[in-house]
Short mmCIF file of C-alpha atoms in Angstrom, two decimals:
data_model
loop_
_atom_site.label_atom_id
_atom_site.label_comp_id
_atom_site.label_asym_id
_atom_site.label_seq_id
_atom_site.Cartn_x
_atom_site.Cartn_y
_atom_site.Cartn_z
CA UNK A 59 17.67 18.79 -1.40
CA UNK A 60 18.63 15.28 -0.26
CA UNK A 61 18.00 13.85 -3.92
CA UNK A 62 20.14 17.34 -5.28
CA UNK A 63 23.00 15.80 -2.62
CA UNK A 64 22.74 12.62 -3.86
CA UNK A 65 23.66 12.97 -7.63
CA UNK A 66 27.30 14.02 -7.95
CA UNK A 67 27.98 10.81 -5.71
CA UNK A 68 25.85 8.94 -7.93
CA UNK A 69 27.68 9.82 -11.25
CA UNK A 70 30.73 9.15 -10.39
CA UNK A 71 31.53 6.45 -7.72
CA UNK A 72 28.64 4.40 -8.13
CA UNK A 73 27.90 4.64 -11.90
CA UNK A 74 27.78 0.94 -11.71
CA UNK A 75 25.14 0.57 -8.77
CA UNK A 76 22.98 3.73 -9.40
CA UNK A 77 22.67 2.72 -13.07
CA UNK A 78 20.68 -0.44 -12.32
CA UNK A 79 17.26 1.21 -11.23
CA UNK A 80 15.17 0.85 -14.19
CA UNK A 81 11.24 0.66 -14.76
CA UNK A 82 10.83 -1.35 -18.41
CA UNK A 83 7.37 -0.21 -19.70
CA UNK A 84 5.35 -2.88 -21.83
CA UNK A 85 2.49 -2.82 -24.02
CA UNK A 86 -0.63 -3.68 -22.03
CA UNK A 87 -2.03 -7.47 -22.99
CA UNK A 88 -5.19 -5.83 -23.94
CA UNK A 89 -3.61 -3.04 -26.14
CA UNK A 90 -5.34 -0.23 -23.57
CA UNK A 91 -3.50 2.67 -22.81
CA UNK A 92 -1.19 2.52 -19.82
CA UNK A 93 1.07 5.19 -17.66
CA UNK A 94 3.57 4.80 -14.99
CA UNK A 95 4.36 7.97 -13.10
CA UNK A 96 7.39 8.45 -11.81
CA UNK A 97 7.04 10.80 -8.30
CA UNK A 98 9.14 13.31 -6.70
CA UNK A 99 9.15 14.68 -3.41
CA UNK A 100 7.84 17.75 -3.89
CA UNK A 101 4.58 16.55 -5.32
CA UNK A 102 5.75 16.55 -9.17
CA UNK A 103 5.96 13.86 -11.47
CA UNK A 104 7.07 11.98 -14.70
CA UNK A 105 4.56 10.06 -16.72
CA UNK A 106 6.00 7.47 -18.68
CA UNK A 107 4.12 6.23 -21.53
CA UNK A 108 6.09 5.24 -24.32
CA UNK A 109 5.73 1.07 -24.52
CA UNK A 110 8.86 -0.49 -24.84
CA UNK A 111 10.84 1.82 -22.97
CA UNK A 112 13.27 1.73 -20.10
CA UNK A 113 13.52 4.76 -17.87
CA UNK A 114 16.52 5.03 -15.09
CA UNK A 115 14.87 5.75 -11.80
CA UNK A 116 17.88 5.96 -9.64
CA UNK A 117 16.96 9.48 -7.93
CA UNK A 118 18.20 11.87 -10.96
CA UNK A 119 15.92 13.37 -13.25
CA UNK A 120 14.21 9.84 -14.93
CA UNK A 121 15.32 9.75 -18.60
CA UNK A 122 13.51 7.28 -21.00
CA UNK A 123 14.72 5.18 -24.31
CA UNK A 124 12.88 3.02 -26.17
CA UNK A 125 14.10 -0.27 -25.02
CA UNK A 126 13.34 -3.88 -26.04
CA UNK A 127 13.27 -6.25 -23.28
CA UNK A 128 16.26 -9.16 -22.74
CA UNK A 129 15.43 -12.74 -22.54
CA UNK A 130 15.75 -12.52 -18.62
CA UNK A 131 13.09 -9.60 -18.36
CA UNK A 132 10.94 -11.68 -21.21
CA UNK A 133 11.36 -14.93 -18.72
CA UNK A 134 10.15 -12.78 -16.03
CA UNK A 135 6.93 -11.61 -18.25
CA UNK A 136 5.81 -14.84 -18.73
CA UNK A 137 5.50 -16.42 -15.55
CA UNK A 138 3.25 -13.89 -14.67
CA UNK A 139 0.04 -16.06 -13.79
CA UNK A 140 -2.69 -15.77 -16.34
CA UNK A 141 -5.64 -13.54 -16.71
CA UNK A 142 -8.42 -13.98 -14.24
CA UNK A 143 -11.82 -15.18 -16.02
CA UNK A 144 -15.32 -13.65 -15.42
CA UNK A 145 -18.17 -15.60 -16.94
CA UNK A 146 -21.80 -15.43 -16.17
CA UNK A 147 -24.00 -18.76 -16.28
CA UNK A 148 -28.19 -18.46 -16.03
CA UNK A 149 -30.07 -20.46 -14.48
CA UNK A 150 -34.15 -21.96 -15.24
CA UNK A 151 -36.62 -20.02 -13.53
CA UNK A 152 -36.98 -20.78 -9.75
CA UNK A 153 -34.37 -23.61 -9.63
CA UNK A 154 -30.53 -24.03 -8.98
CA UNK A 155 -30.43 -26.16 -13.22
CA UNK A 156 -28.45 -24.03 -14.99
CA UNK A 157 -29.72 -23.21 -18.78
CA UNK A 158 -28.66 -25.87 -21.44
CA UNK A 159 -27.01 -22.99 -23.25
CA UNK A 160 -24.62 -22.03 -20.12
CA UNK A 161 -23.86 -25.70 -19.67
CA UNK A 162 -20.38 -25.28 -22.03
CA UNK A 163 -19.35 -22.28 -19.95
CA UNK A 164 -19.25 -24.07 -16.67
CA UNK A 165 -17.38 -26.87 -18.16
CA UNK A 166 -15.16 -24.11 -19.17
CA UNK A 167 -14.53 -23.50 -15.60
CA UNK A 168 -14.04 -26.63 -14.46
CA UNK A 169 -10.93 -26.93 -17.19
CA UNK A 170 -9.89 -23.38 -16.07
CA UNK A 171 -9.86 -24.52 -11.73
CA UNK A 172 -8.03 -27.25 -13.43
CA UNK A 173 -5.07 -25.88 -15.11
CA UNK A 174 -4.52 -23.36 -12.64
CA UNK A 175 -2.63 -24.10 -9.83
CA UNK A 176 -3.34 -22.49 -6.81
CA UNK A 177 -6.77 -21.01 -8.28
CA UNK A 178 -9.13 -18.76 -6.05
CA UNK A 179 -12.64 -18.94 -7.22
CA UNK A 180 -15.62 -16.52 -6.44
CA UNK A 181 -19.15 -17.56 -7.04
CA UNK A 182 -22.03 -15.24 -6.52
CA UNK A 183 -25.50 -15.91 -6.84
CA UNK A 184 -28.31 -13.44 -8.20
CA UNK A 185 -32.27 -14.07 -8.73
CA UNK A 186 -35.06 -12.27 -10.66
CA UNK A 187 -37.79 -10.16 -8.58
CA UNK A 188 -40.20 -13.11 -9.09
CA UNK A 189 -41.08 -13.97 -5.58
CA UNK A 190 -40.31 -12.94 -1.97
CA UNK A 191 -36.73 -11.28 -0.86
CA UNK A 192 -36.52 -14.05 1.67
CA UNK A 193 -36.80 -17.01 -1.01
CA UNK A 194 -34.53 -15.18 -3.48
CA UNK A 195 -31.83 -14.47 -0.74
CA UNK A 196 -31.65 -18.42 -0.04
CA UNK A 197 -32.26 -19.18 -4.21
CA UNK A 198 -29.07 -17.48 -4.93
CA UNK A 199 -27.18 -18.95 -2.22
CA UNK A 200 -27.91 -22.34 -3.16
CA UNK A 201 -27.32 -21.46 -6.76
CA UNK A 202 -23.72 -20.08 -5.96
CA UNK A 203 -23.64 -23.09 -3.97
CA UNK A 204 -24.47 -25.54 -6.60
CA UNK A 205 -22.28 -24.01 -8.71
CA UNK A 206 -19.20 -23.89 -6.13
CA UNK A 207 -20.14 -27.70 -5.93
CA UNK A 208 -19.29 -28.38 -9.50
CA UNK A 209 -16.08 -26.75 -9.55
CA UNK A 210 -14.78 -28.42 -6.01
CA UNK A 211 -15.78 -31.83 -7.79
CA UNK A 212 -11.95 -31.35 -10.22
CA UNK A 213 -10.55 -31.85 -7.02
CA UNK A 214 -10.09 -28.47 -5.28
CA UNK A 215 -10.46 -27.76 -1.41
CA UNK A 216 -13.69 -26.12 -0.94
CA UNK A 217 -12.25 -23.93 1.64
CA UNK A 218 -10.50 -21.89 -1.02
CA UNK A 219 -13.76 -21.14 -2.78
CA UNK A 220 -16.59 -18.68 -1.72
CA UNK A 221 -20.17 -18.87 -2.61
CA UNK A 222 -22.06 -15.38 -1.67
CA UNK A 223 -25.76 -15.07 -2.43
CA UNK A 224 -27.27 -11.73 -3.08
CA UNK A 225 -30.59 -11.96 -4.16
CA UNK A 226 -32.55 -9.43 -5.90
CA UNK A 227 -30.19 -7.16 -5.03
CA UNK A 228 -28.02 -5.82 -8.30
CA UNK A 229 -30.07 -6.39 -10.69
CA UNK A 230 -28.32 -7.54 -14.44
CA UNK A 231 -31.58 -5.80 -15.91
CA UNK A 232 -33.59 -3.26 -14.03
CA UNK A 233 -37.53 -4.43 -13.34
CA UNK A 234 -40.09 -4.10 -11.11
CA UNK A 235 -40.61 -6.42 -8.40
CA UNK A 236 -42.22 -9.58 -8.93
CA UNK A 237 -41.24 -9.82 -12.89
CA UNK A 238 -39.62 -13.01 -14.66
CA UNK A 239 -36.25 -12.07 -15.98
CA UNK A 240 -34.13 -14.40 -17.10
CA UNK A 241 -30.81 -12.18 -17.40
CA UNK A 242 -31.53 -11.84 -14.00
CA UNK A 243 -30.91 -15.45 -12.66
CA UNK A 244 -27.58 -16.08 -12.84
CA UNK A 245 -24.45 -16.60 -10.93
CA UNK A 246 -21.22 -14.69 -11.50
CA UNK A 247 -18.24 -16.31 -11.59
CA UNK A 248 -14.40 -15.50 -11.21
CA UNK A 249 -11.41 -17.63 -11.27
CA UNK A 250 -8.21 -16.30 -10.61
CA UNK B 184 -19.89 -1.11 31.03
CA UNK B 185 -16.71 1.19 29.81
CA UNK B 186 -14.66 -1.21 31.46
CA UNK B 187 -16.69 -4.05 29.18
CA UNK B 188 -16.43 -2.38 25.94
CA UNK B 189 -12.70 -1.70 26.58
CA UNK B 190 -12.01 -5.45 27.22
CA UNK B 191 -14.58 -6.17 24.09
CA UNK B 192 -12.27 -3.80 21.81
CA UNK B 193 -9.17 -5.08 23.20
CA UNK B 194 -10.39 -8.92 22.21
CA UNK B 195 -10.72 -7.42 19.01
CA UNK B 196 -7.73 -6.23 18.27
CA UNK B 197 -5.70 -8.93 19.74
CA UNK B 198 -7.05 -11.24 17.54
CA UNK B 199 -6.92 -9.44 14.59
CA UNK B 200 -3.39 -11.39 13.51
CA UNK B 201 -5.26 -14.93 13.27
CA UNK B 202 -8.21 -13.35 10.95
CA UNK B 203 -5.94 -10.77 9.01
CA UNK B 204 -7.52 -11.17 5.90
CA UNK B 205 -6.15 -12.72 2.67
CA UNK B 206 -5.20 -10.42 -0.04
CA UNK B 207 -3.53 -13.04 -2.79
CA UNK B 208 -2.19 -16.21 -3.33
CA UNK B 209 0.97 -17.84 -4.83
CA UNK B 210 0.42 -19.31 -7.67
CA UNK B 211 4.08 -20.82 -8.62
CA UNK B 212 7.45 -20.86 -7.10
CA UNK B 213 10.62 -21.87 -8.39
CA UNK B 214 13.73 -22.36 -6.65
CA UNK B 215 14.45 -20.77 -3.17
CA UNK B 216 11.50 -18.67 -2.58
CA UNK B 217 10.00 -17.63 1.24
CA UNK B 218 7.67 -15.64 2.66
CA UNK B 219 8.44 -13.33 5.66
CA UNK B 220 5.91 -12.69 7.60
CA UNK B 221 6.97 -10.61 10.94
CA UNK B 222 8.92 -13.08 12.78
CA UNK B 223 7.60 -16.41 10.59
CA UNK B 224 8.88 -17.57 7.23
CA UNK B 225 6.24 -18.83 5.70
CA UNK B 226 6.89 -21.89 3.10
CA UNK B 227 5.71 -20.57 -1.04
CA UNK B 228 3.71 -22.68 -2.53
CA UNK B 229 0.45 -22.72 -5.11
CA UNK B 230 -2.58 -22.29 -2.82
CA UNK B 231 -0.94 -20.29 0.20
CA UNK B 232 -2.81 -17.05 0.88
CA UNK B 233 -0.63 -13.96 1.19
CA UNK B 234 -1.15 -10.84 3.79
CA UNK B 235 -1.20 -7.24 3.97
CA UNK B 236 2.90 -7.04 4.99
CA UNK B 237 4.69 -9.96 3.96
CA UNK B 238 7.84 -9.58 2.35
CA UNK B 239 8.80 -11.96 -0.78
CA UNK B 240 12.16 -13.17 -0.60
CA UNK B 241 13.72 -15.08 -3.63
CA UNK B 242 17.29 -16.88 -3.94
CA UNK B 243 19.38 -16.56 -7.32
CA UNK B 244 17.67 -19.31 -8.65
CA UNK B 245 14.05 -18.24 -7.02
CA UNK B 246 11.05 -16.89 -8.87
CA UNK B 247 7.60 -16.26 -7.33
CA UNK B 248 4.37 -15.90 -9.25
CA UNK B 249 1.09 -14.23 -7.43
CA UNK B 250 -2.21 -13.06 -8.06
CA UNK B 251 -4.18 -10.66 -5.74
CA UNK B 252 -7.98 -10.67 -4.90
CA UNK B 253 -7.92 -7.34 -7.03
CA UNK B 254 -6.50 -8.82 -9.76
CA UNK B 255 -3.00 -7.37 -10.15
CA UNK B 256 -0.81 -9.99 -10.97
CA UNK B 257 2.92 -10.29 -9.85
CA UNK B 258 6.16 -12.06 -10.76
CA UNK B 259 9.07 -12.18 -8.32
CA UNK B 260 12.67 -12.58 -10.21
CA UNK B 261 15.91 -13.71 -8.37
CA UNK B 262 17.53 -12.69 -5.77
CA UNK B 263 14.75 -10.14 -4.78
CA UNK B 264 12.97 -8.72 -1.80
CA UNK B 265 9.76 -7.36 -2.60
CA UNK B 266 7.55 -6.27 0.88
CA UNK B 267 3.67 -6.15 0.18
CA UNK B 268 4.00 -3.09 2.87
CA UNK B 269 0.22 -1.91 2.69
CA UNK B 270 -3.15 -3.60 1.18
CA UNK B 271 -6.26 -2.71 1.16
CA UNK B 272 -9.24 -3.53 -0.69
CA UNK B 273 -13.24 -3.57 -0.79
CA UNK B 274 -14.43 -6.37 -3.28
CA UNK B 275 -17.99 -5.12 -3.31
CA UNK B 276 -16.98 -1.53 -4.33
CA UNK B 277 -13.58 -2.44 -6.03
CA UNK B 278 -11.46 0.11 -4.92
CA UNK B 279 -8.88 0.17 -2.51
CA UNK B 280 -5.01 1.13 -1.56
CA UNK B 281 -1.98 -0.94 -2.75
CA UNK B 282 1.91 -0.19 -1.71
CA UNK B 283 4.67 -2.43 -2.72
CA UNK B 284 8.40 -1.83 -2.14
CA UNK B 285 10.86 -3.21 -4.03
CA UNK B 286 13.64 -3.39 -1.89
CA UNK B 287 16.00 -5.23 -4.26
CA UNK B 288 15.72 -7.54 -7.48
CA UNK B 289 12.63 -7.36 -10.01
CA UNK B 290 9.50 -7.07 -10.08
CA UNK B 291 7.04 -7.63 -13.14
CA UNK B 292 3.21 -6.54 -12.59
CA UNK B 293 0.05 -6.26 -14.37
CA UNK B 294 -2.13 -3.89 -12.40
CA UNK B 295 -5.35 -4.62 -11.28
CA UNK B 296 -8.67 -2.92 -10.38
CA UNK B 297 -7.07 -0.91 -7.67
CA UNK B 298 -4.64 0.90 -9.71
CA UNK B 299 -7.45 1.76 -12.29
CA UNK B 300 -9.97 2.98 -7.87
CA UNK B 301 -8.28 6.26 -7.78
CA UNK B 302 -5.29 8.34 -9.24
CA UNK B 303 -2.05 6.62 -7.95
CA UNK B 304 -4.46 4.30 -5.73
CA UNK B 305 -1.00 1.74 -6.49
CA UNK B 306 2.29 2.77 -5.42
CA UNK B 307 5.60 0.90 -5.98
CA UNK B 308 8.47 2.10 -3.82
CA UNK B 309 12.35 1.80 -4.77
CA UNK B 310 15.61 3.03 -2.64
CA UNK B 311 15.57 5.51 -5.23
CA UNK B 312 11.93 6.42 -6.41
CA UNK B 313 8.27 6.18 -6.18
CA UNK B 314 5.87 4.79 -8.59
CA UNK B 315 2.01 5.57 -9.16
CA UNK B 316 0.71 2.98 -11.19
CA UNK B 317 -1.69 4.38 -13.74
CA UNK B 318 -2.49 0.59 -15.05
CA UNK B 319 -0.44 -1.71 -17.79
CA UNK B 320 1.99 -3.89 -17.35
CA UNK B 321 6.10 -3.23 -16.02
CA UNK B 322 8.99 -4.31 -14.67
CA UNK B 323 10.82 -2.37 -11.62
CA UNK B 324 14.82 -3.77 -11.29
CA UNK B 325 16.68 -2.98 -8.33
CA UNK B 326 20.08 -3.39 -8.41
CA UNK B 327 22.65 -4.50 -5.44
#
């Protein structure tokens, strides 16, 4: 009712002002398939999916066009910050020595806490069943630890790093207890 | 022992402000750039953690650049006031709640893992309209 109110006024007095409520859809970095619906009141909705598109949403019916974006909206694109990384690096059985093979992905890190400024990084630690929940809980800590270690040595505050441990628990590859599974040591690692 | 617990959940809750959890952080800021937060104005700059309910403020020359702990990613244009009005998010299960408002300005965002939790699990709010984010990557303007 209110919006119904609204649209006469919108037309004509503030053609100007009601005009400038836009959503610009763009392709998804990753190519997936993306949405944004647009909601009404009375629990309907608009899905817009066409990519390069600009849709008014100033309280009207929403209307699309294929659109491409100005310089200004481009600007705004690309200082959004980059991707966050996932990487997994495994670790020799019962130590916190990561393999010789996931050596090059943690100096991928480091260049990664590097070159981002402001970076958050999450490390946690995992172990195989091989030994007692007690040892494993600590084993992973002090992996993620070790780990944490060698990313707070490019010269970020510690503080704005955690290092969980979780053990056995979540498993990479599903065994029975007390089996030697090297998938299964490992630390996860993100760095937004 | 009522009278213990009540004083135990009041403790609680009072000092729920100094432990409110961190949901983002800044990650650039150009020009004249703030955070509101209640009564505060919290400097921008890369590193500072952000809150469920701060407002981004920007100047005409300001632009603010953010990441949050799900992984949607935000850029702040000029002259825009963009309030972070509800968070909410469980790392272990990666789902959660997320409602933005864009009072005024733009707003460019890659979505994260809690628009892809739950069927409009991200909102974004304008004067004029409501948003559910189904995930990809948009920009919401505002004008005066």
């Amino acid at each position: 009712m209110k919006l119904r109110r609204l649209l006469p006024v919108c037309g004509l007095a503030l053609l100007a002002g009601c005009a400038t409520n836009h959503l610009v859809l763009l392709p998804s970095e990753n190519g997936a398939h993306g949405a944004v619906a647009v909601l009404d009141e009375k629990g309907g909705e608009t899905v817009v999916s066409q990519t390069d598109s600009r849709t008014s949403i100033g309280g009207g019916k929403p209307t699309t066009r294929a659109y491409a974006a100005s310089p200004a909206e481009r600007g705004l694109i690309d200082s959004l910050p980059p991707p966050p990384i996932r990487l997994t690096l495994y670790f020799k059985e019962g130590t916190t020595q990561l393999t010789p093979e996931s050596l090059p992905s943690l100096e991928y890190l480091r260049a990664q806490v590097r070159s981002r400024p402001g970076v958050e990084a999450q490390v946690t630690g995992y172990t195989d069943t091989l030994g007692s929940d007690d040892d494993n809980d600590r084993l992973s800590q002090r992996r993620a630890e070790e780990v944490l270690d060698a990313l707070a040595g490019e010269g970020i505050d510690r503080k704005l790093m955690t290092a969980v441990g979780r053990g056995e628990r979540s498993l990479r590859v599903q065994t029975a207890d007390g089996v030697r599974e090297a998938a299964n040591r490992r630390v996860e690692v993100t760095v937004r | 022992m009522r009278k213990i617990i009540m004083v135990l959940m009041a403790t609680v809750v009072a000092s729920q402000p100094a432990l409110a959890a961190e949901i983002g952080r800044i990650k650039r800021s150009v020009g004249m750039a703030a955070i509101e937060r209640g009564k505060e104005k919290v400097p921008t700059a890369p590193g500072v953690q952000l809150q469920s309910g701060d407002v981004l403020v920007t100047g005409k020359d300001g632009q603010i650049s953010l990441t949050f702990i799900d992984d949607t990613r935000f850029a702040v244009g000029p002259n825009s006031r963009v309030a972070l009005t509800r968070y909410d998010y469980d790392r272990t299960r990666q789902t959660g709640t997320f409602e933005t408002s864009v009072n005024r300005g733009s707003l460019a965002v890659v979505s994260g893992q809690i628009a892809k939790s739950g069927k409009d699990a991200m909102k974004v709010r304008t004067p004029t309209s409501l948003l559910g984010v189904r995930g990809t990557r948009f920009i919401v303007e505002v004008g005066k």
